[in-house]
XYZ file of C-alpha atoms in Angstrom:
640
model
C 0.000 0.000 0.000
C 1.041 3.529 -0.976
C 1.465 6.742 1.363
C 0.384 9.882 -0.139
C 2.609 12.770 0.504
C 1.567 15.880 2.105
C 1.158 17.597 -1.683
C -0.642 14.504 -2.754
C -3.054 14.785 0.099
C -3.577 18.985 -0.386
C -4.071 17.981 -4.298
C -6.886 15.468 -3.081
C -8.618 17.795 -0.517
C -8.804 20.409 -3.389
C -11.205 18.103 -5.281
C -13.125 17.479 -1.861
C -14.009 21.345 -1.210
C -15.927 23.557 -3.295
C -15.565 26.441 -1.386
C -12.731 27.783 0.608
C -15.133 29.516 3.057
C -18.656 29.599 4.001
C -19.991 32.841 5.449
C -22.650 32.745 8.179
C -24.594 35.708 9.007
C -27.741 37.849 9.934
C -29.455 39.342 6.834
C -29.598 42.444 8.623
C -25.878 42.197 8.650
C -26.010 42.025 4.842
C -23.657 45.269 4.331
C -20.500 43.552 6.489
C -21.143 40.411 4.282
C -21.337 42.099 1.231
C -17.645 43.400 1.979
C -16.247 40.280 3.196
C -17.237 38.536 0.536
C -15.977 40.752 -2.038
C -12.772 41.544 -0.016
C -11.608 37.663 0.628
C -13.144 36.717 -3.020
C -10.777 39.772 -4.504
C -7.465 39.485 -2.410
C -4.705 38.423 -4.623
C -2.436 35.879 -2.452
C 1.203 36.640 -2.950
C 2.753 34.931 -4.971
C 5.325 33.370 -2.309
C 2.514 31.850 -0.856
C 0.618 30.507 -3.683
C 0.630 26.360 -4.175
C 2.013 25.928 -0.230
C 0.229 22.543 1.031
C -2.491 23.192 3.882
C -4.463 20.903 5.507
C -7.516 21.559 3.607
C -5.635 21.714 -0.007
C -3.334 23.817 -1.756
C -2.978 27.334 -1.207
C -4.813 29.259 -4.460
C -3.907 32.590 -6.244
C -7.212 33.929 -4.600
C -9.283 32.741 -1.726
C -12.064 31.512 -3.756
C -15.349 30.552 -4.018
C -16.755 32.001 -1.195
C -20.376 30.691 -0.236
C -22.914 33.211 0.460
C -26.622 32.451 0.534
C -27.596 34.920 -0.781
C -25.832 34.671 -3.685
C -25.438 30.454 -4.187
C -29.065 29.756 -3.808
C -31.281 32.251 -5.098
C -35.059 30.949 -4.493
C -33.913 26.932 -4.100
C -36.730 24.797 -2.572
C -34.274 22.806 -0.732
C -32.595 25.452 0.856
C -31.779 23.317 4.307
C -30.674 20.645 2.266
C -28.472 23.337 0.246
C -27.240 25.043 2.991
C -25.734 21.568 4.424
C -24.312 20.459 1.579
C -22.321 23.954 1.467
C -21.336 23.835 4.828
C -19.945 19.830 4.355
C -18.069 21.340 1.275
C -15.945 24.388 2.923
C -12.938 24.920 4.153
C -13.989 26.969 6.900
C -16.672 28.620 8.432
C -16.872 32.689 8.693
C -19.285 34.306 11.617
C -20.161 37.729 10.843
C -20.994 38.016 15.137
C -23.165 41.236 15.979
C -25.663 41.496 18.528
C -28.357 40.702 15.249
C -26.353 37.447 14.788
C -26.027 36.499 17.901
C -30.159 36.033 18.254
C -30.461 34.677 14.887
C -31.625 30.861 15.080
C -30.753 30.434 11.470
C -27.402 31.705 12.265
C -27.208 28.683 15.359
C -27.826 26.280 13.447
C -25.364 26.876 10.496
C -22.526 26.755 13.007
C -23.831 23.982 14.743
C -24.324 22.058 11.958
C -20.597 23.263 10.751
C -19.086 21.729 14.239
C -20.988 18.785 14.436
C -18.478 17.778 11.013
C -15.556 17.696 13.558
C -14.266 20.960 12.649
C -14.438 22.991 15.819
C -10.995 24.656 15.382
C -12.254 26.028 11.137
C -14.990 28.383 12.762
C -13.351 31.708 12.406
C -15.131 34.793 13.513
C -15.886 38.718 12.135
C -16.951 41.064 14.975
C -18.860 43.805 13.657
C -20.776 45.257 16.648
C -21.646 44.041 20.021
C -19.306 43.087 22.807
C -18.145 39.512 23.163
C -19.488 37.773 26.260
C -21.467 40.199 27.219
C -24.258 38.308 27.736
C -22.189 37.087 30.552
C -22.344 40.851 32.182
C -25.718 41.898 31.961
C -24.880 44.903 34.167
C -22.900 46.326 31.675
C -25.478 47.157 29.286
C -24.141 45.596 26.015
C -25.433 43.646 23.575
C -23.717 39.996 22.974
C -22.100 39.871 19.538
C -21.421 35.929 19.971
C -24.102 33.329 19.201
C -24.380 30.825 21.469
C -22.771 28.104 18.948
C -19.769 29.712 19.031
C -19.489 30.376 22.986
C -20.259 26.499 23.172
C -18.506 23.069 22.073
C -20.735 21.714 20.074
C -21.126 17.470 20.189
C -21.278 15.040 17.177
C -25.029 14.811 17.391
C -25.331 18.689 16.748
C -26.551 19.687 20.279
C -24.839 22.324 22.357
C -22.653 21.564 25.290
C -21.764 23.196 28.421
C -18.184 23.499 27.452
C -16.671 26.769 26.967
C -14.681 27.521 23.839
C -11.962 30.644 22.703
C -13.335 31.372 19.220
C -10.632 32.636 16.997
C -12.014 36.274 16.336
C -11.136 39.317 14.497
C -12.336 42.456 15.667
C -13.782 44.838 13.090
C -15.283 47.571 15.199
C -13.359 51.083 15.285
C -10.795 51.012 18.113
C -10.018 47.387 17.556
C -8.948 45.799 14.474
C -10.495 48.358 11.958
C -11.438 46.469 8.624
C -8.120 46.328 6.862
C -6.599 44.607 9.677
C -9.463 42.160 10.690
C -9.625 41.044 7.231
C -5.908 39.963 7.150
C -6.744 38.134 10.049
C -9.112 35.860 8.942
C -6.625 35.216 5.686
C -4.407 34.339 7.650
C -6.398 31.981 9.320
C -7.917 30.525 5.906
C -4.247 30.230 4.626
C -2.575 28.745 7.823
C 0.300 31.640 7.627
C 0.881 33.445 10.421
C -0.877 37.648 10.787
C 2.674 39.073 11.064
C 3.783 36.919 7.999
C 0.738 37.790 6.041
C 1.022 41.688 6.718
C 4.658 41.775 6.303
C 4.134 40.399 2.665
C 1.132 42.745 1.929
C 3.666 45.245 2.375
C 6.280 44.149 1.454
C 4.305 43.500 -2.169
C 2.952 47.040 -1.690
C 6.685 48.360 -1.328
C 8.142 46.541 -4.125
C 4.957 47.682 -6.058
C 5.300 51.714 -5.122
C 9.510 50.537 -5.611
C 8.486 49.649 -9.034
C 6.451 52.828 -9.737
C 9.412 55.035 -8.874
C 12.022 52.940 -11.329
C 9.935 54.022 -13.862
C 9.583 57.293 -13.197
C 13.575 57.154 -12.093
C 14.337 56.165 -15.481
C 12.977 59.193 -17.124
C 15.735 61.448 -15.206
C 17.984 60.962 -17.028
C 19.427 64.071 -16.806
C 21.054 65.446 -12.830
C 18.674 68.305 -13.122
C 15.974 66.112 -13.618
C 16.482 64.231 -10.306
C 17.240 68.060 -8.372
C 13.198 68.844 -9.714
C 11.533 65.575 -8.336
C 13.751 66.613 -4.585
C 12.545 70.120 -5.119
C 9.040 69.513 -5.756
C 8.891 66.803 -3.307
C 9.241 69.224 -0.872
C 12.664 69.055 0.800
C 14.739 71.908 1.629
C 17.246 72.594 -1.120
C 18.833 75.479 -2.796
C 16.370 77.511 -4.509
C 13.771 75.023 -3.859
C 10.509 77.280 -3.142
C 11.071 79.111 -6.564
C 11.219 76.073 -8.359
C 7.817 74.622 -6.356
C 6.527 77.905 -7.065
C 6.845 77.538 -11.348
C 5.821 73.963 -11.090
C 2.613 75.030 -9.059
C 2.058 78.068 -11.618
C 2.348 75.578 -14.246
C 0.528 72.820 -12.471
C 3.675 70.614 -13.325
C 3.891 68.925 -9.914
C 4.099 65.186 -10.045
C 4.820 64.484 -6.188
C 2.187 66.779 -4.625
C -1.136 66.191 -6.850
C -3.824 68.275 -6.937
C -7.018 66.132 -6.809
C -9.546 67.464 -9.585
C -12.232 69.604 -8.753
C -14.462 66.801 -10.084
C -13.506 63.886 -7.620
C -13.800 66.626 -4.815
C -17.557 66.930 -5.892
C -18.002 63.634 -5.918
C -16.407 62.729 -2.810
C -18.392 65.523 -0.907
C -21.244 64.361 -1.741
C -20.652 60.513 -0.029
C -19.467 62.662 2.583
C -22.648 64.657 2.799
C -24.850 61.762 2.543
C -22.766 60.403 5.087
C -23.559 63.396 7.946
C -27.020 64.443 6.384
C -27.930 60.654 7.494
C -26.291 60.518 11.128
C -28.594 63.790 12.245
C -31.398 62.793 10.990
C -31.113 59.019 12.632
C -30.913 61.334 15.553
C -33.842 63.148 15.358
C -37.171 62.494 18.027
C -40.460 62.229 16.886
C -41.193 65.600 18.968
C -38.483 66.676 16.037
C -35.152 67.053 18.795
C -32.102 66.704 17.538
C -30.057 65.449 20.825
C -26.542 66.664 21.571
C -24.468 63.854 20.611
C -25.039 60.999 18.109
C -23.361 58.597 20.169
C -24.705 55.132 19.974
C -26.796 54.220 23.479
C -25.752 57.431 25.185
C -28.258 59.391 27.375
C -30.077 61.702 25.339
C -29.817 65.585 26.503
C -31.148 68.477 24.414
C -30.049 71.948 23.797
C -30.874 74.688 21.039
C -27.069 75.230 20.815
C -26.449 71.917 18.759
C -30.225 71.216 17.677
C -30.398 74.421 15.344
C -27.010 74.135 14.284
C -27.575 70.927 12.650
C -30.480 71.981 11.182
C -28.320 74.929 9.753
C -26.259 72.336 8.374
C -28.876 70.120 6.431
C -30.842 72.945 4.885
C -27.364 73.701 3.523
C -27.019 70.628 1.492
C -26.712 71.073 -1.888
C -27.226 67.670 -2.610
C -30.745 67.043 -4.643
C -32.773 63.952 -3.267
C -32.530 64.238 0.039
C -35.746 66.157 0.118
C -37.455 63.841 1.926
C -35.112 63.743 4.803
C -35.156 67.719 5.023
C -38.935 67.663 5.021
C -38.771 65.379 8.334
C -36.194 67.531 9.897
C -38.644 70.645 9.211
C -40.187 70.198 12.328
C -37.504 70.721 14.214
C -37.286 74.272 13.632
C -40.768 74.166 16.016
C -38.627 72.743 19.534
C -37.090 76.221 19.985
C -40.380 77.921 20.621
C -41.952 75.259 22.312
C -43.856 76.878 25.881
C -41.193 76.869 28.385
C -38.160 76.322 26.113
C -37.323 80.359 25.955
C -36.519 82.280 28.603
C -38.367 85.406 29.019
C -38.472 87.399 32.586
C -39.834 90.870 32.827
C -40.692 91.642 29.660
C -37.351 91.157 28.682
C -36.877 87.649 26.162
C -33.289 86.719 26.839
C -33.480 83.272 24.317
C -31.940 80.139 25.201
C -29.569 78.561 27.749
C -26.631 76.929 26.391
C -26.382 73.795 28.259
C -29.007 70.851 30.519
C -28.502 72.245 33.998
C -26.948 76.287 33.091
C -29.256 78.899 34.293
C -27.703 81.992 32.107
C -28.398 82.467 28.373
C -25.898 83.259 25.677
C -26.083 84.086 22.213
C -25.040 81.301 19.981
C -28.145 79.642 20.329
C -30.088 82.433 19.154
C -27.866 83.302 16.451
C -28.053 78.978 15.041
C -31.648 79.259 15.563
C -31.481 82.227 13.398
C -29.209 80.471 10.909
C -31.751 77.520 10.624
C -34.932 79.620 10.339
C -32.832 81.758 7.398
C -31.786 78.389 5.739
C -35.237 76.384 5.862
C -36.507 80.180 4.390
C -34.193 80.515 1.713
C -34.400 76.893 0.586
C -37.022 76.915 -2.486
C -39.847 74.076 -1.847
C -38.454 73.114 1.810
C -41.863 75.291 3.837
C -45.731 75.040 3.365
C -47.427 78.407 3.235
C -48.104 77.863 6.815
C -44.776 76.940 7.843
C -43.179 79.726 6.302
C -45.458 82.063 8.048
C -44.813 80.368 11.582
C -40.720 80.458 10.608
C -41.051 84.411 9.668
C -42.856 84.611 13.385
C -39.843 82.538 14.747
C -37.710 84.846 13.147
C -38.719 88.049 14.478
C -38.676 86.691 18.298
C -35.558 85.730 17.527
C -34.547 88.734 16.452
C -36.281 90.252 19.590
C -34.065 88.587 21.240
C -30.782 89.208 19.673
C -30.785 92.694 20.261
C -29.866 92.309 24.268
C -26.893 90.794 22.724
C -25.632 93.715 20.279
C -26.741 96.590 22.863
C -24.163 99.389 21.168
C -25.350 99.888 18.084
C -22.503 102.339 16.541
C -20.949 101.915 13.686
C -17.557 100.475 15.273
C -19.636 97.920 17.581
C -19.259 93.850 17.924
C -21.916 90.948 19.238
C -21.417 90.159 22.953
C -21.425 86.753 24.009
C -23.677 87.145 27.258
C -26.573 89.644 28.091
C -26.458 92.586 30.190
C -22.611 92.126 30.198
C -21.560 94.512 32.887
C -18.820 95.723 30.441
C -20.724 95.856 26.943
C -18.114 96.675 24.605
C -16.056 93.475 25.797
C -17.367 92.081 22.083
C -16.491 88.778 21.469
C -14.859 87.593 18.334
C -16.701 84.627 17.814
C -20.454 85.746 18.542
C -19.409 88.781 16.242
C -18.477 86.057 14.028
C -21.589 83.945 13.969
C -23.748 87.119 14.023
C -22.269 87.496 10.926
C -23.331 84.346 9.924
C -26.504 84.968 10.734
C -26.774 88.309 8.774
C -25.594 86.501 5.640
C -28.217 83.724 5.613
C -30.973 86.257 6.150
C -29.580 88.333 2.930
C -29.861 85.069 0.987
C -32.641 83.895 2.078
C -34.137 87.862 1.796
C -35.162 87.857 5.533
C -34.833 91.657 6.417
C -33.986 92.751 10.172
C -37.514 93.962 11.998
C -38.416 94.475 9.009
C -36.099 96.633 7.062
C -33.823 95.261 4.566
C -31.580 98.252 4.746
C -31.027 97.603 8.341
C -30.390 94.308 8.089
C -27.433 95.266 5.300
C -25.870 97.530 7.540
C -25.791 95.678 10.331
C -24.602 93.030 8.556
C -21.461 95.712 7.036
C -20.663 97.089 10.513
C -20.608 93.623 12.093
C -18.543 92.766 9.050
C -16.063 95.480 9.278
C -15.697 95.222 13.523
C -13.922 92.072 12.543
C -12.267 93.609 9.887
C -10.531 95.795 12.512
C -10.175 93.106 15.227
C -7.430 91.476 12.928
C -4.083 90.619 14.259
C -1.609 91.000 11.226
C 1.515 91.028 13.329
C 1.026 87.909 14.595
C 2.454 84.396 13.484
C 0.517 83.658 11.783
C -1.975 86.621 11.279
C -5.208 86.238 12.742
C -8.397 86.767 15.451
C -8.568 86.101 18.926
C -11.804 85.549 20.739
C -12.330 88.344 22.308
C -11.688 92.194 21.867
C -10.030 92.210 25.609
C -7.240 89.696 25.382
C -3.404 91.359 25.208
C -2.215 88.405 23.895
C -1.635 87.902 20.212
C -2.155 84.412 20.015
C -4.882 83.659 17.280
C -7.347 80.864 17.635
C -7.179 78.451 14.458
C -10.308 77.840 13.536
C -12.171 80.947 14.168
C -9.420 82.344 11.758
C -10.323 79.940 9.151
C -14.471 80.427 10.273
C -13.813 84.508 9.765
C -11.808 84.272 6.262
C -14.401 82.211 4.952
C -17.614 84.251 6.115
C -15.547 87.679 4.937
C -15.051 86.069 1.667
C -18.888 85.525 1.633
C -19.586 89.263 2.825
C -17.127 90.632 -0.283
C -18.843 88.090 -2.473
C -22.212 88.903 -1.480
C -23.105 92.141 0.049
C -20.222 93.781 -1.450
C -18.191 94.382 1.459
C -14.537 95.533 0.886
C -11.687 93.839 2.579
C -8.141 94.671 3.046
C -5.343 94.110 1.575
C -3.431 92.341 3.912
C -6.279 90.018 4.462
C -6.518 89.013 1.182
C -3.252 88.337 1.231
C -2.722 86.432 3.920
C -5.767 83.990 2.980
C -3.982 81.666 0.376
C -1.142 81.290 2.823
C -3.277 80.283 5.607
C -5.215 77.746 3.780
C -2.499 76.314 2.025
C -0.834 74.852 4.952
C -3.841 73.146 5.922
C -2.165 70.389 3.235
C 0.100 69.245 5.851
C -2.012 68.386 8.230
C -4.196 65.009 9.511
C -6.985 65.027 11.983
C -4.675 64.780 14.685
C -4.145 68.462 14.314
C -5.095 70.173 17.614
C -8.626 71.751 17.866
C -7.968 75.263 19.611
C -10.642 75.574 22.907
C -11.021 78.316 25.389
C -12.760 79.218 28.025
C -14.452 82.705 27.986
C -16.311 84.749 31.605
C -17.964 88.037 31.594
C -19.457 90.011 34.948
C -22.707 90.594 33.658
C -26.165 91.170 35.589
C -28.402 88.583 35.888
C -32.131 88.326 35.449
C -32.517 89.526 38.693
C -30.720 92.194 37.948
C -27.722 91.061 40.500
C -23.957 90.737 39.546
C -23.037 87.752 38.318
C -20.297 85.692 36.655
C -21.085 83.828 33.677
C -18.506 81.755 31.233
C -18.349 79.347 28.269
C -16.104 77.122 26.604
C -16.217 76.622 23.083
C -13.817 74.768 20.702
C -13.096 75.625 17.452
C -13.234 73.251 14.688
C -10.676 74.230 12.127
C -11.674 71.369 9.401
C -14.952 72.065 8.172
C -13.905 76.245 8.142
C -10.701 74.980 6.273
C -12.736 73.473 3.153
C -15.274 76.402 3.285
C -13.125 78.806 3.530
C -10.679 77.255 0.820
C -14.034 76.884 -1.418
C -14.435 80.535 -1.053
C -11.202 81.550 -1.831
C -11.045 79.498 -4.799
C -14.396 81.026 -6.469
C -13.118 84.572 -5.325
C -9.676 83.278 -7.308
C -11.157 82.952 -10.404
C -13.471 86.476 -10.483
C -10.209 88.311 -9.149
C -7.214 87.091 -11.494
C -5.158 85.427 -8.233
C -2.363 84.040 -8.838
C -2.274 80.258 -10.145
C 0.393 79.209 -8.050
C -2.105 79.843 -5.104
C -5.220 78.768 -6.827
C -3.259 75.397 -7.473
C -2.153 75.298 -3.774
C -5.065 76.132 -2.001
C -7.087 73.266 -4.554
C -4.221 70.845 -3.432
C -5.121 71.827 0.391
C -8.985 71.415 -0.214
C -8.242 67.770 -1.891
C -6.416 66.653 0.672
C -8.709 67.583 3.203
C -12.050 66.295 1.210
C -10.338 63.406 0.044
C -7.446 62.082 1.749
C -9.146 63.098 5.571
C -13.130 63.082 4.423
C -13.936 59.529 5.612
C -11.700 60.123 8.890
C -12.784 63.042 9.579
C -16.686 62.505 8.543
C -16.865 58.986 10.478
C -16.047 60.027 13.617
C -17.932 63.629 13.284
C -21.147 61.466 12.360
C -20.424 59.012 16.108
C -19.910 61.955 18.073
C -21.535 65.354 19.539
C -23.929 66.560 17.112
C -22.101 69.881 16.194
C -19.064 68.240 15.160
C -21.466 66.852 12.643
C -23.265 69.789 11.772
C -19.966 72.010 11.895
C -18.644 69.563 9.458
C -21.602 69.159 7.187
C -21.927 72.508 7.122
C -18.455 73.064 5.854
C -18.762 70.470 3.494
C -21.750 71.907 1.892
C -19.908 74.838 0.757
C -18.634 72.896 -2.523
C -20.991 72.440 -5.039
C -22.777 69.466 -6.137
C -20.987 67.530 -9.134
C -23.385 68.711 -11.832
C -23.913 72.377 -10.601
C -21.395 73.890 -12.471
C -19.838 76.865 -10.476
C -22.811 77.516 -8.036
C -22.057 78.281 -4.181
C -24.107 78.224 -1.475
């Protein structure tokens, strides 16, 4: 009698397997399958690895078939008998665990049936969501990702056991794994090579492949000053190198620092916007609430701080056919002026508190529920007749109440942050900011101020030009602080990047003039935004005023804001750029200030818009917001 060798044996195991994995998982979980199937059924195996003997054959270019249901046995009337004949003919068995799995009977009994073969140790697992074991914990408050067939041996007759088990698990969910990496888990698993092994040859391949990429490109230089352009543009410091960046950018001749075209910027912006639009209104109540944080399972607060900013932000969307989702968010703009929810005391309406549990009111949430009303006004086909005449009421108590928070009205005068401020020409810079805001969506939307559209145009023109003069050009870099009392002249970040883009909007559209060294100083600013990630600090400070309270006693009140620099960043690069073209700038800035915007929209969007969408609601709305400054792929050169 003959021994088959370890090859022979692999060959012969080939023939017995149709499929090198079967994937088990909730239909609701369809999305995660979809990828996983696609990404296992795509992966190219290097090459090192390909035809290595493994217990269950021979190691193929690409991991494939992969059975799915869904897409092996479309409407078959023996589906159980089916589904057991797949499972009997792969190599291994995939769980897609989530808490949706994890109650999923039909889910069971596919790994059930999978281990009763005798192949206990082939069950590899895909956390998506959920924790594991937490069904173990109920006082935590999770949901168990693991079904109860994996948690448990399994015996030959196909019954559960009491006997624990480890299941071999990669962890998909943000903070683990991530995707990329739990995928290269389970190949490794599937191909019996070690994760470090596996990775180091993915990049390894990916080296030799970016390697290969730059011979090419080496072996056009043929010439030394060939070589001293690709160091130059590249970035490094050499002799004479910012002149020569400089021609290539007015020529558009870089090769090593592309500029992404403005049509893939359109089209990533709006995935992004989808993306955000989608997250606040998966927030929203019934009574129409947005809550203050999008946060799966956390405790649901409300304030009119974040609620009307993100309904600023989704009556900016540019996007056409998300109508529907805009009509449901409508009746939001209602929860401001719900009995109870504004303060009034004495005749006097002071608005809205900022925060659950803060007794004082500030401005900002007047001036976002301002914003909103303006926005759902201006947008054609967003209001009923009736709506539109409730949102013009809205507007003129909020209005009403604004004033207490501009109380010099001279030419020279700024927004103050807090009412009855004991010192009321300690203006801040960023309520002057957002009041200017404000102004600007009521001239679009052609909302005057009580009533007068020639007040409303020079309020908005002094309001513009108090932060024309609260400019810092000698510091490094030029810029505003947050308030008109600070001696230092350290700027804040992204209330820089908030003002350049609103003053580009004021020039653009109510024709106000700004100076020269602003203008200058804008393409600068935003073109260094290129070099950074979304580990780049967000500036934050706290900000008191003696004011007198409702009573009409002294009092202290204070606020801490931070100041998002990203979303500002694109709209105040999108501004630039549009001002670019009317004004003849020069194209080594237009190029460099395009290259900052597709960095940020492309290279950070899906950073920067996933974890905006998971967390407090105004990063979402500040960044949706932002993002809805650049037009929609087919609208030519609009703005809004």
């Amino acid at each position: 009698m003959s021994v088959q060798t370890k090859d022979e044996t692999a060959t012969a195991l080939q023939d017995e397997y149709k499929y090198w994995a079967f994937i088990s998982y909730s239909h609701q979980d369809e999305a995660w399958a979809s990828w996983l199937h696609k990404s296992l059924e795509t992966y190219k195996v290097p090459r090192k690895l390909v035809g290595r003997a493994l217990e269950t054959g021979v190691v193929p270019r690409r991991i494939f078939p992969i059975f799915r249901d869904r897409e092996e046995l479309p409407g078959a009337a023996d589906l159980g008998g089916k589904l057991k004949n797949a499972l009997r003919g792969s190599r291994y068995l995939i769980v897609i665990c989530s808490p949706k799995a994890a109650v999923s009977q039909w889910v069971n009994e596919e790994i059930k049936t999978y281990k009763a073969l005798g192949r206990e140790d082939r069950v590899l697992c895909l956390i998506v969501d959920g924790e594991p074991y937490a069904s173990e914990k109920p006082e935590s408050g999770l949901l168990e990702c693991f079904p109860a067939a994996v948690r448990y041996r399994v015996a030959e007759n196909g019954e559960l056991t009491s006997e624990r088990t480890e299941p071999i698990a990669a962890d998909a969910r943000k903070g683990k794994d991530g995707r990329t990496n739990a995928k290269f888990k389970l190949l490794a698993g599937i191909l019996n090579v070690g994760y470090d092994e596996l990775k180091q040859r993915e990049k390894k391949r990916q080296t030799m492949h970016q390697l290969r990429l730059a011979a090419g490109v080496a072996s056009l230089l043929l010439l030394a000053v060939l070589v001293y352009v690709a160091v130059a543009d590249k970035g490094l410091n050499v002799p004479g190198g910012e002149g020569l960046r400089t021609f290539l950018d007015r020529h558009n001749a870089s090769l090593l620092r592309p500029v992404r075209s403005e049509a893939e910027i359109r089209s990533k912006a709006v995935s992004l916007r989808q993306t955000l639009l989608e997250a606040l209104a998966r927030g929203q109540t019934r009574e129409g609430w947005i809550p203050s944080t999008l946060r799966p399972n956390a405790k649901q607060e409300f304030e009119i701080w974040s609620h009307s900013q993100a309904l600023s932000a989704a009556f900016s969307s540019p996007d056409a056919g998300r109508e529907q989702e805009l009509r449901n968010l409508v009746r939001g703009l209602e929860a401001p002026f719900a009995p109870g929810v504004g303060i009034e005391q004495d005749g006097i309406k002071y608005g809205w508190i900022s925060h659950p549990g803060d007794s004082h009111t500030q401005a900002e949430p007047a001036l976002w529920t301002a914003i909103a009303l303006a926005k759902a006004l201006g947008r054609p086909g967003l209001l009923t007749n009736e709506e539109r005449q409730r949102a013009e009421q809205h507007m003129a108590y909020a209005q009403e109440v604004l004033r207490l928070y501009h109380p010099l009205d001279t030419q020279s005068a700024g927004w103050n942050m807090f009412p009855r401020q004991k010192d009321p020409s300690q203006h801040n810079t960023y309520t002057t900011a957002l009041a200017l805001l404000a102004l600007l969506e009521m001239r679009a939307a052609g909302v005057p101020w009580e009533g007068s559209a020639e007040r409303r145009d020079a309020l908005l023109k002094t309001t513009a030009q108090w932060l024309i003069g609260a400019y810092y050009p000698k510091a490094d870099p030029p810029g505003w602080k947050a308030t008109s009392s600070e001696t230092t002249n350290e700027v804040i970040d992204g209330l820089t990047l908030q003002i350049y883009s609103e003053l580009l909007r004021a020039e653009a559209e109510a024709g106000v003039t700004l100076p020269p060294e602003i203008i200058e100083q804008m393409p600068r600013y935003l073109t260094r935004t290129v070099e950074r990630d979304m580990k780049f600090p967000v500036a934050s400070g706290e900000f008191p005023a003696a004011i007198i309270d409702r009573d009409g006693k002294d009092s202290m009140d204070r606020e801490a804001i931070g100041f998002l620099w990203y979303p500002w960043a694109i709209n105040a690069s999108v501004r630039w750029l549009s001002r670019a073209e009317q004004h003849d700038a020069r194209p080594e800035d237009r190029v460099r200030v395009r290259r900052a915007l597709g960095h940020l929209v492309v290279d950070l969007g899906d950073e920067a818009v996933d974890k905006a969408s998971e967390e407090w609601t105004f990063q979402d709305a500040e960044t949706l917001f932002g993002m809805s400054a650049i037009p929609p792929p087919d609208a030519g050169g609009r703005q809004k």
